[in-house]
Amino acid sequence: MKVVKFGGSSVADAGQLEKVKNIVTAEEERRVVVVSAPGKRYSGDQKVTDLLIKLGESIHNGEVDHDVYKMIIDRFQSMVDELNLPLDVLEEVRKRLEFSMEQVQKKEAKAIDSLKSCGEDGSALILSAYLRQEGYESSYVNPKEAGILVRDEPGGALVLEESFEKLYRLRERQEILVIPGFFGYTPEGTLVTFSRGGSDITGSIVAAGLQAELYENFTDVDSVYCVNPMFVDQPKELTSLTYREMRELSYAGFSVFHDEALIPAFKAKIPVCIKNTNNPSAPGTMITADLPDREFHVVGIASDKGFLNLYVSKYLMNRELGFGRKLLQILEDEGVSFEHAPSGIDDMSVVLRDHQLPPEKEEVVVRRIKEELKVDTIIIERDMAMIMIVGEGMNQTIGIASQAACAFREADVNIEMINQGSSEVSMMFGVKTEGLADAVQSLYHTFFE
């Protein structure tokens, strides 16, 4: 059995849904399908989820934005009309949307989550109806029916272990099952959405629960590239990755997966293949638990901007018991999440996403660090970018750091910070944002050309 997930661009309109139908029905093993909300059809278009969020905001402000509501309904109606589906399919989508809108108006708990889920729900209803119309046995399966139980946590739902046993029972069904991604239900029956990349998380959960032979994730690229194509023209494609490599790359700016999405598949050792809806015959990129045979050790260069560095220095810091814990405790008290924390004998840096420390919060954090930790120096450097080179086996290869340093020198970009995690799968460099593109291009030339 294969679990197949289609992203927003793959279900953006009727033409894309026809491609989805052809892919699903091409192999009998593709019996479970997870879908996202309709994405952009062209540059400048709007994703349905973004429209749903706008609609929810208008309701919160006391007046329904009927123009946005019409845009949402029109998106689904165009699919129903072009696929010649019965009008009752559209009416079901409309009914569920309006029910969620009423929940928001009544200020019900998790009403916004319910409204945001209508995009995925609509995609699943339409695709299952389309498959039936084309002569295939197919059923829409709500996540509650499927058994996707979650714990409601700030920032997104977390799957409960009992979900996997419930999901396994779906193997008994013989028809093509279409499940909306992005949301599950608490044991009490409340709809809750996952965090960013939620449909990928659903696909991974379903694949793990069904103990699938393969989890195929269809998007709009032939494979994962070793570097962001915005920086390098026609970069090399990666045919294989390990879970750890993909997680590091996803965290550090690769947009194929949200960095948490593969965890259920990883734990269940389900192989994942990233493929292109618009070119399904391309082999794609296979992600597995074990390190594939390869001659090279660096597989990817990921990068992201929008960071800041909180630097503190204090003489004999290393002798002060609990200094690091106290510093991080101040950040926790103020609701600030950190990304990395490289340190020296008398100094320590804490890397944060820039939005975590707006000016008003920065003032409080700086004051508390000065008063409570009595530091000699505190500096906040904004406009930082992080670059990560990733690859299993780097720790067994002499000269990786030296090659990277030479690449930065050749690009005339200063390294503000360097950190190698204990995972030994990645090496991270902090630079000023203005040098990001030059540094990435030089690293690509060093490791891949």
Short mmCIF file of C-alpha atoms in Angstrom, two decimals:
data_model
loop_
_atom_site.label_atom_id
_atom_site.label_comp_id
_atom_site.label_asym_id
_atom_site.label_seq_id
_atom_site.Cartn_x
_atom_site.Cartn_y
_atom_site.Cartn_z
CA MET A 1 0.00 0.00 0.00
CA LYS A 2 1.15 3.51 -0.84
CA VAL A 3 -0.02 6.75 0.77
CA VAL A 4 -0.02 9.66 -1.67
CA LYS A 5 -0.11 13.31 -0.64
CA PHE A 6 -0.75 16.22 -3.03
CA GLY A 7 0.24 19.78 -2.19
CA GLY A 8 -1.64 23.00 -2.88
CA SER A 9 -0.30 23.53 -6.40
CA SER A 10 -1.37 19.97 -7.27
CA VAL A 11 -5.02 20.63 -6.41
CA ALA A 12 -5.17 24.29 -7.46
CA ASP A 13 -7.75 23.84 -10.25
CA ALA A 14 -9.67 21.29 -12.32
CA GLY A 15 -6.75 20.67 -14.68
CA GLN A 16 -4.47 19.78 -11.78
CA LEU A 17 -7.12 17.53 -10.25
CA GLU A 18 -7.26 15.60 -13.52
CA LYS A 19 -3.50 15.01 -13.22
CA VAL A 20 -4.03 13.86 -9.62
CA LYS A 21 -6.71 11.39 -10.75
CA ASN A 22 -4.40 9.97 -13.42
CA ILE A 23 -1.53 9.56 -10.94
CA VAL A 24 -3.66 7.90 -8.25
CA THR A 25 -5.32 5.46 -10.63
CA ALA A 26 -2.08 4.57 -12.45
CA GLU A 27 -1.05 2.23 -9.62
CA GLU A 28 -3.41 -0.02 -7.68
CA GLU A 29 -1.22 0.35 -4.56
CA ARG A 30 -2.10 4.06 -4.31
CA ARG A 31 -5.18 3.54 -2.17
CA VAL A 32 -4.96 6.40 0.34
CA VAL A 33 -4.73 10.03 -0.76
CA VAL A 34 -4.11 13.10 1.43
CA VAL A 35 -4.81 16.54 -0.06
CA SER A 36 -3.95 20.15 0.75
CA ALA A 37 -6.15 23.20 0.21
CA PRO A 38 -6.10 24.65 -3.34
CA GLY A 39 -2.94 26.68 -3.85
CA LYS A 40 -1.98 29.35 -6.36
CA ARG A 41 -2.96 28.79 -9.99
CA TYR A 42 -0.59 31.46 -11.27
CA SER A 43 1.76 34.15 -10.00
CA GLY A 44 -0.26 36.74 -8.09
CA ASP A 45 -3.08 34.32 -7.29
CA GLN A 46 -4.12 33.67 -3.67
CA LYS A 47 -4.11 30.40 -1.79
CA VAL A 48 -7.51 29.34 -0.49
CA THR A 49 -6.14 29.03 3.06
CA ASP A 50 -5.01 32.68 2.94
CA LEU A 51 -8.50 33.67 1.79
CA LEU A 52 -10.06 31.69 4.66
CA ILE A 53 -7.83 33.49 7.15
CA LYS A 54 -8.89 36.85 5.67
CA LEU A 55 -12.52 35.80 5.92
CA GLY A 56 -12.05 34.81 9.57
CA GLU A 57 -10.41 38.15 10.37
CA SER A 58 -13.31 40.03 8.81
CA ILE A 59 -15.81 38.07 10.91
CA HIS A 60 -13.77 38.81 14.04
CA ASN A 61 -13.93 42.49 13.15
CA GLY A 62 -17.71 42.33 13.09
CA GLU A 63 -18.50 42.24 9.38
CA VAL A 64 -18.25 39.36 6.91
CA ASP A 65 -16.14 40.20 3.86
CA HIS A 66 -18.54 38.95 1.18
CA ASP A 67 -16.01 39.56 -1.59
CA VAL A 68 -13.55 37.15 0.02
CA TYR A 69 -16.35 34.66 0.69
CA LYS A 70 -17.31 34.78 -2.99
CA MET A 71 -13.68 34.27 -4.06
CA ILE A 72 -13.52 31.09 -1.97
CA ILE A 73 -16.79 29.70 -3.30
CA ASP A 74 -15.84 30.63 -6.87
CA ARG A 75 -12.61 28.63 -6.58
CA PHE A 76 -14.49 25.48 -5.65
CA GLN A 77 -17.34 26.15 -8.08
CA SER A 78 -14.94 26.43 -11.01
CA MET A 79 -13.57 22.98 -10.18
CA VAL A 80 -17.03 21.46 -9.84
CA ASP A 81 -18.21 23.03 -13.11
CA GLU A 82 -15.13 22.11 -15.15
CA LEU A 83 -15.15 18.52 -13.88
CA ASN A 84 -18.93 18.27 -14.51
CA LEU A 85 -19.61 17.18 -10.94
CA PRO A 86 -23.08 17.24 -9.38
CA LEU A 87 -24.00 20.56 -7.77
CA ASP A 88 -24.61 18.83 -4.44
CA VAL A 89 -20.80 18.51 -4.10
CA LEU A 90 -20.48 22.29 -4.15
CA GLU A 91 -23.41 22.62 -1.77
CA GLU A 92 -21.66 20.33 0.73
CA VAL A 93 -18.51 22.47 0.53
CA ARG A 94 -20.61 25.63 0.99
CA LYS A 95 -22.52 24.13 3.93
CA ARG A 96 -19.33 23.23 5.78
CA LEU A 97 -17.82 26.64 5.12
CA GLU A 98 -20.89 28.48 6.40
CA PHE A 99 -21.08 26.25 9.49
CA SER A 100 -17.49 27.20 10.34
CA MET A 101 -18.27 30.88 9.73
CA GLU A 102 -21.14 30.63 12.23
CA GLN A 103 -18.78 29.09 14.77
CA VAL A 104 -16.44 32.07 14.37
CA GLN A 105 -19.35 34.50 14.76
CA LYS A 106 -20.38 32.72 17.97
CA LYS A 107 -16.75 32.83 19.17
CA GLU A 108 -16.70 29.07 19.65
CA ALA A 109 -13.43 27.48 20.79
CA LYS A 110 -11.13 26.64 17.86
CA ALA A 111 -13.59 28.17 15.39
CA ILE A 112 -10.76 29.72 13.35
CA ASP A 113 -9.13 26.28 13.06
CA SER A 114 -12.41 24.92 11.76
CA LEU A 115 -12.64 27.71 9.19
CA LYS A 116 -9.01 27.27 8.05
CA SER A 117 -9.60 23.54 7.52
CA CYS A 118 -12.32 24.17 4.93
CA GLY A 119 -9.77 24.39 2.12
CA GLU A 120 -8.44 20.87 2.62
CA ASP A 121 -11.94 19.57 3.33
CA GLY A 122 -13.24 21.03 0.05
CA SER A 123 -10.34 19.54 -1.93
CA ALA A 124 -11.02 16.08 -0.49
CA LEU A 125 -14.77 16.24 -1.12
CA ILE A 126 -14.27 17.29 -4.74
CA LEU A 127 -11.49 14.80 -5.52
CA SER A 128 -13.40 11.83 -4.07
CA ALA A 129 -16.52 12.83 -6.05
CA TYR A 130 -14.43 13.19 -9.22
CA LEU A 131 -12.91 9.73 -8.79
CA ARG A 132 -16.37 8.20 -8.35
CA GLN A 133 -17.64 10.00 -11.44
CA GLU A 134 -14.72 8.56 -13.42
CA GLY A 135 -15.76 5.03 -12.41
CA TYR A 136 -13.48 4.36 -9.43
CA GLU A 137 -14.67 3.33 -5.99
CA SER A 138 -13.70 6.19 -3.71
CA SER A 139 -14.73 7.67 -0.36
CA TYR A 140 -14.12 10.92 1.44
CA VAL A 141 -12.76 10.10 4.91
CA ASN A 142 -12.89 12.79 7.58
CA PRO A 143 -9.84 12.78 9.92
CA LYS A 144 -12.16 11.96 12.84
CA GLU A 145 -13.43 8.88 10.99
CA ALA A 146 -9.87 7.98 10.03
CA GLY A 147 -8.84 8.11 13.69
CA ILE A 148 -6.43 11.08 13.64
CA LEU A 149 -6.51 12.04 17.30
CA VAL A 150 -4.41 14.96 18.50
CA ARG A 151 -3.43 16.88 21.60
CA ASP A 152 -4.05 20.60 21.37
CA GLU A 153 -0.74 22.41 21.92
CA PRO A 154 0.22 26.06 21.38
CA GLY A 155 1.43 26.46 17.81
CA GLY A 156 -0.20 23.32 16.47
CA ALA A 157 -1.73 19.95 17.22
CA LEU A 158 0.42 16.95 18.17
CA VAL A 159 -0.68 13.46 17.17
CA LEU A 160 -1.59 10.97 19.90
CA GLU A 161 -0.11 7.47 19.77
CA GLU A 162 -3.52 5.77 19.69
CA SER A 163 -4.09 7.34 16.26
CA PHE A 164 -1.75 4.88 14.59
CA GLU A 165 -3.70 1.82 15.72
CA LYS A 166 -6.97 3.40 14.56
CA LEU A 167 -5.50 4.38 11.19
CA TYR A 168 -4.26 0.83 10.57
CA ARG A 169 -7.89 -0.34 10.35
CA LEU A 170 -8.26 1.64 7.12
CA ARG A 171 -6.25 -1.11 5.42
CA GLU A 172 -9.40 -3.24 5.50
CA ARG A 173 -11.15 -0.88 3.07
CA GLN A 174 -10.64 -1.57 -0.62
CA GLU A 175 -11.72 1.71 -2.23
CA ILE A 176 -9.56 4.80 -2.80
CA LEU A 177 -9.73 6.84 0.41
CA VAL A 178 -9.34 10.63 0.21
CA ILE A 179 -8.42 12.35 3.49
CA PRO A 180 -8.12 16.12 3.98
CA GLY A 181 -4.79 17.13 5.45
CA PHE A 182 -3.90 19.81 8.01
CA PHE A 183 -6.24 18.88 10.87
CA GLY A 184 -7.28 16.25 13.37
CA TYR A 185 -9.57 16.00 16.39
CA THR A 186 -8.98 15.97 20.13
CA PRO A 187 -10.41 12.98 22.05
CA GLU A 188 -13.22 15.36 23.09
CA GLY A 189 -14.13 15.94 19.43
CA THR A 190 -12.70 19.43 18.85
CA LEU A 191 -11.17 20.13 15.44
CA VAL A 192 -7.55 21.33 15.73
CA THR A 193 -5.10 22.21 12.96
CA PHE A 194 -1.45 21.24 12.75
CA SER A 195 1.29 23.83 12.48
CA ARG A 196 2.87 25.05 9.21
CA GLY A 197 3.03 22.39 6.52
CA GLY A 198 0.14 20.62 8.21
CA SER A 199 -0.93 18.51 5.23
CA ASP A 200 2.58 17.05 5.01
CA ILE A 201 2.25 16.13 8.68
CA THR A 202 -1.11 14.43 8.01
CA GLY A 203 0.40 12.46 5.13
CA SER A 204 3.29 11.32 7.30
CA ILE A 205 0.94 10.30 10.13
CA VAL A 206 -1.33 8.35 7.78
CA ALA A 207 1.62 6.58 6.14
CA ALA A 208 2.97 5.59 9.56
CA GLY A 209 -0.42 4.42 10.82
CA LEU A 210 -1.09 2.31 7.73
CA GLN A 211 2.48 0.97 7.76
CA ALA A 212 2.66 1.93 4.11
CA GLU A 213 5.24 0.52 1.76
CA LEU A 214 5.94 4.08 0.55
CA TYR A 215 4.79 7.64 1.24
CA GLU A 216 4.76 9.64 -2.01
CA ASN A 217 4.63 13.40 -1.61
CA PHE A 218 3.68 15.13 -4.87
CA THR A 219 4.58 18.77 -5.30
CA ASP A 220 5.61 21.03 -8.21
CA VAL A 221 9.32 20.13 -8.51
CA ASP A 222 10.95 17.03 -10.01
CA SER A 223 13.14 16.49 -6.96
CA VAL A 224 14.90 18.18 -4.08
CA TYR A 225 17.73 20.43 -5.25
CA CYS A 226 21.02 20.64 -3.40
CA VAL A 227 20.63 24.43 -3.12
CA ASN A 228 17.91 27.05 -3.50
CA PRO A 229 17.43 27.73 -7.26
CA MET A 230 17.01 31.42 -6.39
CA PHE A 231 20.76 31.53 -5.78
CA VAL A 232 22.07 29.05 -8.37
CA ASP A 233 20.78 28.39 -11.89
CA GLN A 234 19.91 24.76 -12.57
CA PRO A 235 21.37 23.31 -9.37
CA LYS A 236 22.05 19.59 -9.07
CA GLU A 237 19.11 17.34 -8.18
CA LEU A 238 19.34 14.98 -5.23
CA THR A 239 18.23 11.41 -5.89
CA SER A 240 18.45 10.32 -2.27
CA LEU A 241 18.60 11.72 1.25
CA THR A 242 18.37 10.40 4.79
CA TYR A 243 15.65 11.54 7.18
CA ARG A 244 18.21 13.44 9.27
CA GLU A 245 19.55 15.26 6.22
CA MET A 246 16.06 16.22 5.06
CA ARG A 247 15.09 17.49 8.51
CA GLU A 248 18.20 19.67 8.73
CA LEU A 249 17.63 21.03 5.22
CA SER A 250 13.92 21.65 5.89
CA TYR A 251 14.65 23.54 9.10
CA ALA A 252 17.23 25.72 7.42
CA GLY A 253 15.16 27.05 4.57
CA PHE A 254 14.28 24.22 2.16
CA SER A 255 10.60 24.73 1.35
CA VAL A 256 9.77 21.18 0.20
CA PHE A 257 8.87 20.05 3.73
CA HIS A 258 8.14 21.71 7.03
CA ASP A 259 10.93 20.44 9.30
CA GLU A 260 8.53 18.50 11.60
CA ALA A 261 6.54 16.85 8.82
CA LEU A 262 8.58 13.68 8.39
CA ILE A 263 8.83 12.69 12.06
CA PRO A 264 5.95 10.12 12.06
CA ALA A 265 7.28 8.48 8.88
CA PHE A 266 10.82 8.60 10.29
CA LYS A 267 9.78 6.84 13.50
CA ALA A 268 7.94 4.14 11.52
CA LYS A 269 10.83 3.84 9.00
CA ILE A 270 8.51 4.54 6.06
CA PRO A 271 10.48 5.59 2.95
CA VAL A 272 9.35 8.88 1.40
CA CYS A 273 9.55 9.86 -2.26
CA ILE A 274 9.16 13.47 -3.40
CA LYS A 275 7.69 13.63 -6.91
CA ASN A 276 6.26 16.15 -9.37
CA THR A 277 2.53 16.18 -10.15
CA ASN A 278 3.32 17.84 -13.48
CA ASN A 279 5.99 15.26 -14.37
CA PRO A 280 5.10 12.06 -12.49
CA SER A 281 7.46 9.87 -14.55
CA ALA A 282 10.51 11.66 -13.07
CA PRO A 283 12.16 9.46 -10.41
CA GLY A 284 12.04 12.15 -7.72
CA THR A 285 14.03 12.15 -4.48
CA MET A 286 13.93 9.16 -2.14
CA ILE A 287 14.24 9.79 1.61
CA THR A 288 15.17 6.80 3.75
CA ALA A 289 16.48 5.97 7.21
CA ASP A 290 19.75 4.47 6.04
CA LEU A 291 22.65 6.28 4.41
CA PRO A 292 22.71 5.46 0.67
CA ASP A 293 25.97 4.66 -1.10
CA ARG A 294 27.52 7.89 -2.35
CA GLU A 295 30.95 9.27 -3.10
CA PHE A 296 30.34 12.75 -1.69
CA HIS A 297 29.51 13.80 1.86
CA VAL A 298 27.88 17.24 1.53
CA VAL A 299 24.41 16.77 0.01
CA GLY A 300 22.86 20.21 0.40
CA ILE A 301 23.32 23.86 1.24
CA ALA A 302 20.35 25.42 3.00
CA SER A 303 19.98 29.06 3.94
CA ASP A 304 17.50 31.39 5.55
CA LYS A 305 17.43 35.02 6.65
CA GLY A 306 15.54 36.90 9.34
CA PHE A 307 17.74 36.06 12.34
CA LEU A 308 19.42 38.04 15.09
CA ASN A 309 22.29 37.26 17.43
CA LEU A 310 22.01 38.05 21.13
CA TYR A 311 25.64 38.16 22.34
CA VAL A 312 26.63 38.35 26.02
CA SER A 313 30.08 38.40 27.58
CA LYS A 314 31.14 38.11 31.20
CA TYR A 315 34.61 37.49 32.64
CA LEU A 316 34.86 34.00 34.22
CA MET A 317 31.43 33.05 32.87
CA ASN A 318 32.57 29.42 32.72
CA ARG A 319 32.96 29.35 36.52
CA GLU A 320 29.51 30.74 37.19
CA LEU A 321 27.24 27.80 37.88
CA GLY A 322 23.98 27.95 35.92
CA PHE A 323 24.75 31.02 33.81
CA GLY A 324 23.50 29.51 30.56
CA ARG A 325 20.35 28.18 32.21
CA LYS A 326 19.60 31.58 33.75
CA LEU A 327 20.05 33.34 30.41
CA LEU A 328 17.73 30.94 28.62
CA GLN A 329 15.27 31.15 31.54
CA ILE A 330 14.96 34.91 30.99
CA LEU A 331 14.11 34.26 27.34
CA GLU A 332 11.57 31.61 28.33
CA ASP A 333 9.97 33.93 30.89
CA GLU A 334 9.50 36.53 28.15
CA GLY A 335 8.05 34.01 25.67
CA VAL A 336 11.12 34.03 23.39
CA SER A 337 12.12 30.83 21.56
CA PHE A 338 15.76 30.39 20.55
CA GLU A 339 17.30 28.50 17.62
CA HIS A 340 21.00 27.97 18.46
CA ALA A 341 23.27 28.79 21.40
CA PRO A 342 27.00 28.52 20.57
CA SER A 343 29.25 29.56 23.45
CA GLY A 344 32.84 30.21 24.52
CA ILE A 345 34.64 30.48 27.85
CA ASP A 346 33.56 34.02 28.67
CA ASP A 347 30.83 34.61 26.10
CA MET A 348 27.65 33.12 24.74
CA SER A 349 25.53 33.80 21.67
CA VAL A 350 21.85 33.00 21.34
CA VAL A 351 20.46 32.97 17.80
CA LEU A 352 16.79 33.94 17.51
CA ARG A 353 14.35 34.48 14.72
CA ASP A 354 14.13 38.26 14.34
CA HIS A 355 10.37 38.38 14.96
CA GLN A 356 10.87 36.75 18.37
CA LEU A 357 12.38 39.96 19.76
CA PRO A 358 10.42 43.06 18.75
CA PRO A 359 11.75 46.38 20.14
CA GLU A 360 9.47 46.46 23.20
CA LYS A 361 10.43 42.90 24.19
CA GLU A 362 14.10 43.55 23.42
CA GLU A 363 14.12 46.36 25.97
CA VAL A 364 12.79 44.07 28.71
CA VAL A 365 15.14 41.19 27.88
CA VAL A 366 18.24 43.42 27.76
CA ARG A 367 17.32 45.07 31.06
CA ARG A 368 16.79 41.73 32.80
CA ILE A 369 20.07 40.28 31.49
CA LYS A 370 21.98 43.32 32.71
CA GLU A 371 20.31 43.38 36.13
CA GLU A 372 20.11 39.65 36.86
CA LEU A 373 23.27 38.31 35.21
CA LYS A 374 25.56 41.35 35.66
CA VAL A 375 27.13 40.83 32.23
CA ASP A 376 30.06 42.93 31.01
CA THR A 377 28.77 43.22 27.44
CA ILE A 378 25.47 42.64 25.67
CA ILE A 379 25.09 43.21 21.92
CA ILE A 380 22.17 42.47 19.62
CA GLU A 381 23.08 42.02 15.96
CA ARG A 382 20.12 42.02 13.60
CA ASP A 383 19.96 41.40 9.86
CA MET A 384 21.61 38.00 10.18
CA ALA A 385 21.33 35.01 7.85
CA MET A 386 22.14 31.37 8.54
CA ILE A 387 23.75 29.01 6.06
CA MET A 388 23.89 25.29 6.73
CA ILE A 389 25.87 22.65 4.87
CA VAL A 390 24.33 19.23 5.40
CA GLY A 391 25.43 15.65 4.87
CA GLU A 392 25.74 12.36 6.71
CA GLY A 393 29.37 11.35 7.05
CA MET A 394 30.77 14.88 7.17
CA ASN A 395 32.28 14.14 10.57
CA GLN A 396 34.31 11.33 9.00
CA THR A 397 35.69 13.54 6.22
CA ILE A 398 38.80 15.65 6.76
CA GLY A 399 38.73 19.23 5.50
CA ILE A 400 35.00 20.05 5.21
CA ALA A 401 35.26 23.07 7.51
CA SER A 402 38.43 24.21 5.76
CA GLN A 403 36.77 24.01 2.33
CA ALA A 404 33.77 25.96 3.62
CA ALA A 405 35.97 28.67 5.15
CA CYS A 406 37.82 29.05 1.84
CA ALA A 407 34.51 29.42 0.04
CA PHE A 408 33.49 32.28 2.36
CA ARG A 409 36.87 33.93 1.82
CA GLU A 410 36.55 33.69 -1.96
CA ALA A 411 33.09 35.25 -1.72
CA ASP A 412 34.53 38.05 0.45
CA VAL A 413 31.92 37.30 3.13
CA ASN A 414 32.84 37.39 6.80
CA ILE A 415 31.74 34.50 9.02
CA GLU A 416 30.07 36.05 12.06
CA MET A 417 29.44 32.71 13.74
CA ILE A 418 30.12 29.00 13.23
CA ASN A 419 28.48 26.06 14.97
CA GLN A 420 28.48 22.29 14.41
CA GLY A 421 25.64 20.49 16.08
CA SER A 422 26.11 17.30 18.05
CA SER A 423 24.19 15.45 15.31
CA GLU A 424 27.30 15.79 13.09
CA VAL A 425 24.98 16.00 10.09
CA SER A 426 25.29 19.74 9.63
CA MET A 427 27.57 22.72 10.03
CA MET A 428 26.02 26.17 10.47
CA PHE A 429 27.47 29.57 9.59
CA GLY A 430 26.08 32.98 10.50
CA VAL A 431 26.65 35.87 8.08
CA LYS A 432 25.22 39.31 7.45
CA THR A 433 22.18 39.07 5.16
CA GLU A 434 23.83 41.20 2.46
CA GLY A 435 26.44 38.49 1.92
CA LEU A 436 24.01 35.55 1.80
CA ALA A 437 23.72 35.08 -1.98
CA ASP A 438 27.47 35.39 -2.64
CA ALA A 439 28.31 32.96 0.14
CA VAL A 440 25.79 30.33 -1.00
CA GLN A 441 27.01 30.55 -4.60
CA SER A 442 30.63 30.14 -3.52
CA LEU A 443 29.79 27.15 -1.30
CA TYR A 444 27.91 25.54 -4.20
CA HIS A 445 30.92 26.02 -6.46
CA THR A 446 33.18 24.47 -3.81
CA PHE A 447 31.15 21.39 -2.98
CA PHE A 448 29.19 20.64 -6.14
CA GLU A 449 31.26 21.88 -9.07
#
